[in-house]
Structures are given as C-alpha cells and as structure tokens.
C-alpha cells in the first residue's frame, strides 16, 4: 500500500485529500507545518508527499528544498500562486509537480498516480565526454562531480539520453514524463528544458537540442 504525507496547515484541505487517498487505498500521515513535514520525511519513507506552499514555521518551498537534501520522494506542491515564477521556483526546489488552488481532488490523485507509475531507471550508464549518466543510481556526474538536478530534470535527461538522437515533440515528452493524464500544457516542457540546460552548465547545455517546430532531442 502506497503511503502519502499530506502537509497543509488547513485542516479542511488535509481531510479532503485524506478522504480521496483513502478511497484510492493509500495510507496517509499528516503534517501541519513545514518543519513537521521535514521531520516526518526524514524519519519515515513515503511514496508521495503533497506539500502546501504557504505554511507556518517553514514554508513549503523551503521544506521541499530541505527534504531534497536527504530524500528523493516524489513531491506535489499545492499553492494559490499561479505566476510562472512561483511554479518555476517550486520545480527548482525539487517538486515533481505543481497544482494551483482551488484544485480538483480527482486531478490531484491522477497526477500522484501518474508520478508513481513512472519507472525511468535501467541498469546501464551512458558516458559522453566528462559527463556520466547513471540510470540505475539516478545521478549525473560531470568531471566526476555530481550535478544537482531536480527529479523532473533527471527524468527528462534520462528519457532523452535513452533515445539519444531521436527527436520528441513536447506533447510526447508530456505523455512519457508527466503521464497521459497530466493536465498541464506544453510550456511545462520548455520550462524544465530551460532548467535542465542551466543545471548542465555551459559545456553540456547544448547537448539538449531544440528541434524547430517540434520539440527536443539529446545529442550525446
């Protein structure tokens, strides 16, 4: 049985999410603030964390950043903030998805299920110059130094690298990386490609190539 951590300072929202988790057969635990969420994530293993952005003691963005120091548990952020900057900030902190309030509990469950279904690891490695992509270890190294990537940046790079040289449309990447039931738009892909290139640095950013009028491919 999958285990969820629901972190939100509003009891009503926690209970709504819990009700839908119960319906889907998920076990749940609650956190009422960011500090509580970080402590519970450190002491327990969860299959999914649903994290509100605005909470007392420690906000959700900072909580996600702290959790990413010791766990790679999938995290969906909830927020009333709809600006692109806030979404980008959430992804940069390490969130796997970003859902704006008010939200549909059914959509939230669909997104959580899609994230948990993804299995993008294999037993091999890919080496390109000084860059090593360790699929099994979910890690990327450049000149033997680990590159800090968000979970979604890893998913994108791993998928493109696995099909090195093959071009994918934005919609194909949405379907493969975010899942067929993801409700976002194609700009999500552009945002994460931008973040991935920045993380790879000047020497390797050009390995992720824009295919004009279509999407992206890796040239490794």
mmCIF file of N, CA and C in Angstrom, residues 19-87:
data_model
loop_
_atom_site.group_PDB
_atom_site.id
_atom_site.type_symbol
_atom_site.label_atom_id
_atom_site.label_comp_id
_atom_site.label_asym_id
_atom_site.label_seq_id
_atom_site.Cartn_x
_atom_site.Cartn_y
_atom_site.Cartn_z
ATOM 1 N N UNK A 19 -9.420 11.942 2.446
ATOM 2 C CA UNK A 19 -10.609 11.194 2.022
ATOM 3 C C UNK A 19 -10.391 10.562 0.652
ATOM 4 N N UNK A 20 -9.811 11.317 -0.276
ATOM 5 C CA UNK A 20 -9.569 10.778 -1.610
ATOM 6 C C UNK A 20 -8.437 9.748 -1.598
ATOM 7 N N UNK A 21 -7.436 9.969 -0.739
ATOM 8 C CA UNK A 21 -6.372 8.969 -0.605
ATOM 9 C C UNK A 21 -6.935 7.659 -0.064
ATOM 10 N N UNK A 22 -7.802 7.772 0.942
ATOM 11 C CA UNK A 22 -8.434 6.574 1.499
ATOM 12 C C UNK A 22 -9.214 5.823 0.423
ATOM 13 N N UNK A 23 -9.919 6.577 -0.421
ATOM 14 C CA UNK A 23 -10.712 5.966 -1.483
ATOM 15 C C UNK A 23 -9.820 5.209 -2.469
ATOM 16 N N UNK A 24 -8.619 5.756 -2.724
ATOM 17 C CA UNK A 24 -7.695 5.107 -3.663
ATOM 18 C C UNK A 24 -6.894 3.988 -3.003
ATOM 19 N N UNK A 25 -7.064 3.830 -1.687
ATOM 20 C CA UNK A 25 -6.355 2.762 -0.996
ATOM 21 C C UNK A 25 -4.979 3.153 -0.492
ATOM 22 N N UNK A 26 -4.703 4.457 -0.377
ATOM 23 C CA UNK A 26 -3.409 4.930 0.099
ATOM 24 C C UNK A 26 -3.446 5.138 1.616
ATOM 25 N N UNK A 27 -2.365 4.818 2.266
ATOM 26 C CA UNK A 27 -2.200 5.134 3.680
ATOM 27 C C UNK A 27 -1.732 6.587 3.796
ATOM 28 N N UNK A 28 -2.143 7.303 4.841
ATOM 29 C CA UNK A 28 -1.794 8.713 4.953
ATOM 30 C C UNK A 28 -1.277 9.070 6.344
ATOM 31 N N UNK A 29 -0.391 10.063 6.351
ATOM 32 C CA UNK A 29 0.025 10.733 7.579
ATOM 33 C C UNK A 29 -0.086 12.232 7.333
ATOM 34 N N UNK A 30 -0.204 12.999 8.408
ATOM 35 C CA UNK A 30 -0.432 14.433 8.291
ATOM 36 C C UNK A 30 0.729 15.232 8.884
ATOM 37 N N UNK A 31 0.959 16.402 8.284
ATOM 38 C CA UNK A 31 1.884 17.391 8.845
ATOM 39 C C UNK A 31 1.187 18.738 8.770
ATOM 40 N N UNK A 32 1.308 19.523 9.839
ATOM 41 C CA UNK A 32 0.567 20.786 9.919
ATOM 42 C C UNK A 32 1.413 22.011 9.606
ATOM 43 N N UNK A 33 2.714 21.831 9.423
ATOM 44 C CA UNK A 33 3.591 22.941 9.042
ATOM 45 C C UNK A 33 4.832 22.384 8.363
ATOM 46 N N UNK A 34 5.648 23.272 7.812
ATOM 47 C CA UNK A 34 6.819 22.836 7.064
ATOM 48 C C UNK A 34 7.839 22.090 7.894
ATOM 49 N N UNK A 35 8.062 22.542 9.124
ATOM 50 C CA UNK A 35 9.019 21.875 9.998
ATOM 51 C C UNK A 35 8.572 20.448 10.302
ATOM 52 N N UNK A 36 7.295 20.289 10.570
ATOM 53 C CA UNK A 36 6.733 18.973 10.842
ATOM 54 C C UNK A 36 6.893 18.058 9.630
ATOM 55 N N UNK A 37 6.679 18.613 8.436
ATOM 56 C CA UNK A 37 6.815 17.824 7.208
ATOM 57 C C UNK A 37 8.246 17.341 7.013
ATOM 58 N N UNK A 38 9.213 18.217 7.251
ATOM 59 C CA UNK A 38 10.616 17.836 7.088
ATOM 60 C C UNK A 38 10.989 16.742 8.081
ATOM 61 N N UNK A 39 10.563 16.890 9.341
ATOM 62 C CA UNK A 39 10.879 15.874 10.355
ATOM 63 C C UNK A 39 10.299 14.518 9.977
ATOM 64 N N UNK A 40 9.044 14.510 9.555
ATOM 65 C CA UNK A 40 8.404 13.241 9.220
ATOM 66 C C UNK A 40 9.016 12.626 7.964
ATOM 67 N N UNK A 41 9.387 13.452 6.989
ATOM 68 C CA UNK A 41 10.023 12.928 5.776
ATOM 69 C C UNK A 41 11.394 12.339 6.087
ATOM 70 N N UNK A 42 12.072 12.906 7.073
ATOM 71 C CA UNK A 42 13.386 12.384 7.457
ATOM 72 C C UNK A 42 13.261 11.052 8.194
ATOM 73 N N UNK A 43 12.228 10.932 9.010
ATOM 74 C CA UNK A 43 12.102 9.753 9.870
ATOM 75 C C UNK A 43 11.304 8.614 9.243
ATOM 76 N N UNK A 44 10.630 8.880 8.127
ATOM 77 C CA UNK A 44 9.768 7.868 7.512
ATOM 78 C C UNK A 44 9.978 7.815 6.005
ATOM 79 N N UNK A 45 9.574 6.709 5.415
ATOM 80 C CA UNK A 45 9.620 6.564 3.963
ATOM 81 C C UNK A 45 8.206 6.682 3.406
ATOM 82 N N UNK A 46 8.018 7.598 2.465
ATOM 83 C CA UNK A 46 6.721 7.807 1.837
ATOM 84 C C UNK A 46 6.837 7.563 0.338
ATOM 85 N N UNK A 47 5.729 7.204 -0.269
ATOM 86 C CA UNK A 47 5.683 7.061 -1.722
ATOM 87 C C UNK A 47 5.330 8.380 -2.401
ATOM 88 N N UNK A 48 4.737 9.305 -1.644
ATOM 89 C CA UNK A 48 4.333 10.600 -2.194
ATOM 90 C C UNK A 48 4.179 11.603 -1.060
ATOM 91 N N UNK A 49 4.605 12.836 -1.320
ATOM 92 C CA UNK A 49 4.381 13.941 -0.386
ATOM 93 C C UNK A 49 3.581 15.014 -1.105
ATOM 94 N N UNK A 50 2.483 15.431 -0.494
ATOM 95 C CA UNK A 50 1.694 16.542 -1.018
ATOM 96 C C UNK A 50 1.933 17.719 -0.085
ATOM 97 N N UNK A 51 2.534 18.781 -0.612
ATOM 98 C CA UNK A 51 3.067 19.868 0.205
ATOM 99 C C UNK A 51 2.441 21.213 -0.159
ATOM 100 N N UNK A 52 1.788 21.844 0.806
ATOM 101 C CA UNK A 52 1.267 23.189 0.598
ATOM 102 C C UNK A 52 2.423 24.179 0.572
ATOM 103 N N UNK A 53 2.329 25.196 -0.264
ATOM 104 C CA UNK A 53 3.418 26.164 -0.392
ATOM 105 C C UNK A 53 3.491 27.114 0.794
ATOM 106 N N UNK A 54 2.353 27.554 1.287
ATOM 107 C CA UNK A 54 2.316 28.556 2.348
ATOM 108 C C UNK A 54 1.904 27.915 3.665
ATOM 109 N N UNK A 55 2.882 27.724 4.551
ATOM 110 C CA UNK A 55 2.619 27.130 5.859
ATOM 111 C C UNK A 55 3.441 27.860 6.918
ATOM 112 N N UNK A 56 3.016 27.778 8.198
ATOM 113 C CA UNK A 56 3.780 28.424 9.264
ATOM 114 C C UNK A 56 5.071 27.681 9.575
ATOM 115 N N UNK A 57 5.963 28.358 10.288
ATOM 116 C CA UNK A 57 7.259 27.860 10.760
ATOM 117 C C UNK A 57 8.255 27.674 9.628
ATOM 118 N N UNK A 58 7.839 26.992 8.575
ATOM 119 C CA UNK A 58 8.699 26.803 7.403
ATOM 120 C C UNK A 58 7.798 26.648 6.190
ATOM 121 N N UNK A 59 7.977 27.495 5.182
ATOM 122 C CA UNK A 59 7.092 27.431 4.019
ATOM 123 C C UNK A 59 7.379 26.175 3.201
ATOM 124 N N UNK A 60 6.432 25.839 2.325
ATOM 125 C CA UNK A 60 6.542 24.617 1.549
ATOM 126 C C UNK A 60 7.736 24.578 0.614
ATOM 127 N N UNK A 61 8.082 25.725 0.017
ATOM 128 C CA UNK A 61 9.236 25.767 -0.875
ATOM 129 C C UNK A 61 10.511 25.373 -0.116
ATOM 130 N N UNK A 62 10.687 25.973 1.067
ATOM 131 C CA UNK A 62 11.873 25.679 1.876
ATOM 132 C C UNK A 62 11.838 24.248 2.388
ATOM 133 N N UNK A 63 10.652 23.755 2.711
ATOM 134 C CA UNK A 63 10.533 22.382 3.183
ATOM 135 C C UNK A 63 10.950 21.393 2.096
ATOM 136 N N UNK A 64 10.514 21.645 0.863
ATOM 137 C CA UNK A 64 10.905 20.773 -0.255
ATOM 138 C C UNK A 64 12.423 20.795 -0.428
ATOM 139 N N UNK A 65 13.004 21.979 -0.366
ATOM 140 C CA UNK A 65 14.465 22.103 -0.512
ATOM 141 C C UNK A 65 15.193 21.290 0.552
ATOM 142 N N UNK A 66 14.698 21.348 1.793
ATOM 143 C CA UNK A 66 15.325 20.589 2.875
ATOM 144 C C UNK A 66 15.162 19.088 2.663
ATOM 145 N N UNK A 67 13.980 18.663 2.264
ATOM 146 C CA UNK A 67 13.730 17.235 2.056
ATOM 147 C C UNK A 67 14.627 16.681 0.956
ATOM 148 N N UNK A 68 14.861 17.485 -0.070
ATOM 149 C CA UNK A 68 15.683 17.019 -1.190
ATOM 150 C C UNK A 68 17.146 16.791 -0.791
ATOM 151 N N UNK A 69 17.539 17.260 0.381
ATOM 152 C CA UNK A 69 18.900 17.025 0.853
ATOM 153 C C UNK A 69 19.095 15.576 1.306
ATOM 154 N N UNK A 70 17.980 14.879 1.629
ATOM 155 C CA UNK A 70 18.131 13.513 2.128
ATOM 156 C C UNK A 70 17.149 12.508 1.541
ATOM 157 N N UNK A 71 16.136 12.956 0.782
ATOM 158 C CA UNK A 71 15.172 12.027 0.187
ATOM 159 C C UNK A 71 14.794 12.482 -1.220
ATOM 160 N N UNK A 72 14.513 11.511 -2.087
ATOM 161 C CA UNK A 72 14.040 11.808 -3.443
ATOM 162 C C UNK A 72 12.580 11.389 -3.606
ATOM 163 N N UNK A 73 11.847 11.399 -2.514
ATOM 164 C CA UNK A 73 10.422 11.071 -2.559
ATOM 165 C C UNK A 73 9.688 12.023 -3.500
ATOM 166 N N UNK A 74 8.815 11.530 -4.371
ATOM 167 C CA UNK A 74 8.040 12.429 -5.241
ATOM 168 C C UNK A 74 7.232 13.434 -4.409
ATOM 169 N N UNK A 75 7.215 14.691 -4.860
ATOM 170 C CA UNK A 75 6.518 15.754 -4.135
ATOM 171 C C UNK A 75 5.642 16.548 -5.100
ATOM 172 N N UNK A 76 4.372 16.709 -4.716
ATOM 173 C CA UNK A 76 3.465 17.598 -5.440
ATOM 174 C C UNK A 76 3.217 18.816 -4.557
ATOM 175 N N UNK A 77 3.438 20.008 -5.106
ATOM 176 C CA UNK A 77 3.195 21.229 -4.354
ATOM 177 C C UNK A 77 1.803 21.765 -4.646
ATOM 178 N N UNK A 78 1.151 22.270 -3.600
ATOM 179 C CA UNK A 78 -0.140 22.936 -3.727
ATOM 180 C C UNK A 78 0.056 24.415 -3.423
ATOM 181 N N UNK A 79 -0.526 25.288 -4.240
ATOM 182 C CA UNK A 79 -0.354 26.714 -3.997
ATOM 183 C C UNK A 79 -1.447 27.521 -4.666
ATOM 184 N N UNK A 80 -1.808 28.637 -4.025
ATOM 185 C CA UNK A 80 -2.743 29.575 -4.632
ATOM 186 C C UNK A 80 -2.030 30.496 -5.606
ATOM 187 N N UNK A 81 -0.713 30.435 -5.619
ATOM 188 C CA UNK A 81 0.083 31.279 -6.513
ATOM 189 C C UNK A 81 0.105 30.661 -7.906
ATOM 190 N N UNK A 82 -0.265 31.441 -8.901
ATOM 191 C CA UNK A 82 -0.380 30.918 -10.260
ATOM 192 C C UNK A 82 0.679 31.488 -11.203
ATOM 193 N N UNK A 83 1.514 32.409 -10.714
ATOM 194 C CA UNK A 83 2.506 33.021 -11.582
ATOM 195 C C UNK A 83 3.572 32.002 -11.992
ATOM 196 N N UNK A 84 4.101 32.177 -13.192
ATOM 197 C CA UNK A 84 5.122 31.256 -13.692
ATOM 198 C C UNK A 84 6.340 31.239 -12.777
ATOM 199 N N UNK A 85 6.675 32.400 -12.204
ATOM 200 C CA UNK A 85 7.845 32.461 -11.326
ATOM 201 C C UNK A 85 7.685 31.506 -10.143
ATOM 202 N N UNK A 86 6.501 31.491 -9.555
ATOM 203 C CA UNK A 86 6.270 30.635 -8.398
ATOM 204 C C UNK A 86 6.339 29.165 -8.775
ATOM 205 N N UNK A 87 5.775 28.818 -9.935
ATOM 206 C CA UNK A 87 5.846 27.431 -10.395
ATOM 207 C C UNK A 87 7.297 27.032 -10.649
#
